[in-house]
Coordinates of C-alpha atoms in Angstrom, one line a residue:
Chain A
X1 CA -52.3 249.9 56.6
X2 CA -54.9 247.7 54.8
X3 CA -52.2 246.5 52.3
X4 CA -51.7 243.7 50.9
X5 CA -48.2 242.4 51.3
X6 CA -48.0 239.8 48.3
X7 CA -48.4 243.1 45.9
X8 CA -45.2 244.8 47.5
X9 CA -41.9 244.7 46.6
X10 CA -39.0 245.7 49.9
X11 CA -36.1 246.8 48.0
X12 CA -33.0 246.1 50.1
X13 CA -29.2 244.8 49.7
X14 CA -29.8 241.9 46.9
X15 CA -29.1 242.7 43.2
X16 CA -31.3 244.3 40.8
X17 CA -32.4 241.8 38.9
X18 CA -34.0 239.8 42.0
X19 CA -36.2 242.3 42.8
X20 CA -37.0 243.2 39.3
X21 CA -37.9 239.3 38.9
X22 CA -40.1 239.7 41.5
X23 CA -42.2 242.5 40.6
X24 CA -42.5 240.4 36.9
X25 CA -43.8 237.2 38.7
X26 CA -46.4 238.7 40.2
X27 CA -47.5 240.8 37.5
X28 CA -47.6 237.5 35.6
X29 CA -49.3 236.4 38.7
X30 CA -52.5 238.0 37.9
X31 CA -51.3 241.3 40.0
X32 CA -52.9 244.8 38.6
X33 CA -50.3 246.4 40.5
X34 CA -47.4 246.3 42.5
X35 CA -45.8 248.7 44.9
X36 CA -41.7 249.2 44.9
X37 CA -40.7 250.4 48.1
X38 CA -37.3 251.3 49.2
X39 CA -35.7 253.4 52.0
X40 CA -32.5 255.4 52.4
X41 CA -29.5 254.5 49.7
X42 CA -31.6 252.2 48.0
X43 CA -34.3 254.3 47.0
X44 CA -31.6 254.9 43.6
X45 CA -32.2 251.1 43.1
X46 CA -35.7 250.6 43.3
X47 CA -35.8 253.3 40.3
X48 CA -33.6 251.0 38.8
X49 CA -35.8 248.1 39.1
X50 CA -38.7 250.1 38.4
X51 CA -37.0 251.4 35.2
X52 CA -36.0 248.2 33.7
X53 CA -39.2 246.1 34.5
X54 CA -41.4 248.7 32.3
X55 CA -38.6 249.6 29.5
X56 CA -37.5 246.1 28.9
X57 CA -40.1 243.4 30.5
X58 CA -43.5 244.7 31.0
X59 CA -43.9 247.7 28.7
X60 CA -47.8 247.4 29.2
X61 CA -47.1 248.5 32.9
X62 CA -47.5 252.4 33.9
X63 CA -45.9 254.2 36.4
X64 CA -49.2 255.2 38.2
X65 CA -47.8 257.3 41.8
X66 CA -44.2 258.0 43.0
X67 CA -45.0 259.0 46.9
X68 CA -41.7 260.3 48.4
X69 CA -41.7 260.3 52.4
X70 CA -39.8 260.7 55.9
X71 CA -39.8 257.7 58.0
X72 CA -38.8 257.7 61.3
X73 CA -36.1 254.6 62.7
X74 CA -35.5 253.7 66.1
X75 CA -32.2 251.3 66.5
X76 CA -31.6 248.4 69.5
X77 CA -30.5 251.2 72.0
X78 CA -33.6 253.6 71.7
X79 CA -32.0 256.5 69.7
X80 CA -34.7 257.2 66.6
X81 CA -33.7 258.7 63.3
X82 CA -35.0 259.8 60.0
X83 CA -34.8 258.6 56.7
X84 CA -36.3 259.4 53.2
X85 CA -38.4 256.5 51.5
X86 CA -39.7 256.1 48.2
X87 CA -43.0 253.9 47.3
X88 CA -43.4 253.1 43.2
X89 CA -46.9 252.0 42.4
X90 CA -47.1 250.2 39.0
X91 CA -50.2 249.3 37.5
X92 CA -51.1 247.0 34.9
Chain B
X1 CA -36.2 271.3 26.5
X2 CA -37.4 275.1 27.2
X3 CA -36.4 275.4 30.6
X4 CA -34.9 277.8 33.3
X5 CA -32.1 276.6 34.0
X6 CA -31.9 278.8 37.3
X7 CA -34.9 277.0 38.3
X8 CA -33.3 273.2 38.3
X9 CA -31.0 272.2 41.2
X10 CA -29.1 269.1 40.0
X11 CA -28.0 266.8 42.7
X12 CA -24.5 265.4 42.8
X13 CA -21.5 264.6 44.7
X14 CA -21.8 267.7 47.3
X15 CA -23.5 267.9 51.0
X16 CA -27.1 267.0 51.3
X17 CA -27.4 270.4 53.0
X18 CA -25.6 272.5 50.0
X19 CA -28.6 271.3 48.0
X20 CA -31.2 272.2 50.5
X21 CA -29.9 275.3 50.6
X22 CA -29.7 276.1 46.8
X23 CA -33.9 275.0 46.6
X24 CA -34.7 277.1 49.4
X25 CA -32.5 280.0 48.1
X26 CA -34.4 279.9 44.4
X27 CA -38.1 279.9 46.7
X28 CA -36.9 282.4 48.1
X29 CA -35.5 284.4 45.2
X30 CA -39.4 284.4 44.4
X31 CA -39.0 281.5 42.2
X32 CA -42.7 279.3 42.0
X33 CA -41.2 275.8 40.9
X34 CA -37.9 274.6 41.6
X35 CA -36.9 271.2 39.8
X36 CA -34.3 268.4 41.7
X37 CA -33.1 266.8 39.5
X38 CA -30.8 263.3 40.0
X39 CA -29.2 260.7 38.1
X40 CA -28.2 256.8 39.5
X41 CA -26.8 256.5 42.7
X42 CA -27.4 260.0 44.1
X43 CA -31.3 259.6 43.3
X44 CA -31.4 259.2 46.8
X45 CA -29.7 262.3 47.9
X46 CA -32.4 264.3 45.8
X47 CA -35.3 262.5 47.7
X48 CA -33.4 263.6 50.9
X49 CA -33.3 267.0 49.9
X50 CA -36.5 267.4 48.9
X51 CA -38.2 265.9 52.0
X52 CA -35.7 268.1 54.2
X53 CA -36.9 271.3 51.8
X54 CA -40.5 270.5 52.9
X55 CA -40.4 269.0 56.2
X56 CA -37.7 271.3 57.9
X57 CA -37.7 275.0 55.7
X58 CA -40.7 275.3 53.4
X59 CA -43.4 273.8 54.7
X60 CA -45.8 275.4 52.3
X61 CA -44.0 274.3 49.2
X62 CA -45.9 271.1 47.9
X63 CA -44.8 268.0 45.9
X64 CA -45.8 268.8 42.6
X65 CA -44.8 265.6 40.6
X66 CA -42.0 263.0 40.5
X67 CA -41.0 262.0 37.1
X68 CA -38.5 258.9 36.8
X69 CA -37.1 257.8 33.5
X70 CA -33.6 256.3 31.9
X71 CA -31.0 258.4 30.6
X72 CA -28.3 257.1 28.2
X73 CA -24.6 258.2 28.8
X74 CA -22.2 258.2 26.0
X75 CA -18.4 257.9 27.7
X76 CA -15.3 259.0 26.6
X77 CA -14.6 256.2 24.8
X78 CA -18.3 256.0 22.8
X79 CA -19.7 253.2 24.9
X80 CA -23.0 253.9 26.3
X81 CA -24.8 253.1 29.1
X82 CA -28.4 253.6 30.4
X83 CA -28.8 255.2 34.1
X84 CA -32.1 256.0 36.1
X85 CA -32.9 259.5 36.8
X86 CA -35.4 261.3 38.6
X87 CA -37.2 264.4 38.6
X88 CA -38.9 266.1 41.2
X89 CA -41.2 269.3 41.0
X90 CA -41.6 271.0 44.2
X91 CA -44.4 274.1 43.5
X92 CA -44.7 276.9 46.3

């Protein structure tokens, strides 16, 4: 993936309003967009943060592409397993 | 909203799998759309469902669009609150 990290967001286990901060900062960073991504439970979040950064601090920012995926996990011991992502390009 | 409402599977507290089944049951009722629809936490389950839909039973049926928006809730009470939803068009 030719991709560059500083424009993506990981959505994980901190609050809401972290990740939503970051997605602000580097739109006010000079970013045209930023990519959300989340897997598993947390997918339900980075809506969240996607949600409240356009309604309530960047209303110039679109929702440009919602890709919805499968990605496959393999824990310490070997065993692989699948689970569901979510990747929320925003564009300025 | 002029919708049919026999064509919109909404995702909540149930199995992953009892949802599957009820998209796959409508394509194969000879319905050409089929809408999941999800609000807050389980926004994830829908996402689930959807990738197991196409990945595992209908491999033909395509991602049409993924819409993502806030809802407001009124409680019993009168107080409202805002909660992310999601909605995903799969087209056969």
């Amino acid at each position: 993936m030719v991709e560059k990290d500083d424009n993506v967001v990981f959505v994980g286990k901190k609050s809401i309003m972290g990740y939503v901060l970051a997605v602000v900062t580097q739109f006010n960073s000079g970013a045209n967009s930023v990519i959300v991504k989340a897997r598993g439970r947390v997918i339900s979040k980075a809506v969240d943060v996607e949600e409240i950064v356009r309604n309530r601090f960047l209303p110039d920012v679109k929702l440009d592409n919602v890709a919805l995926k499968t990605e496959e996990l393999t824990s310490e011991d070997g065993s692989k397993s699948k689970v569901s992502a979510i990747e929320i390009t925003l564009k300025r």
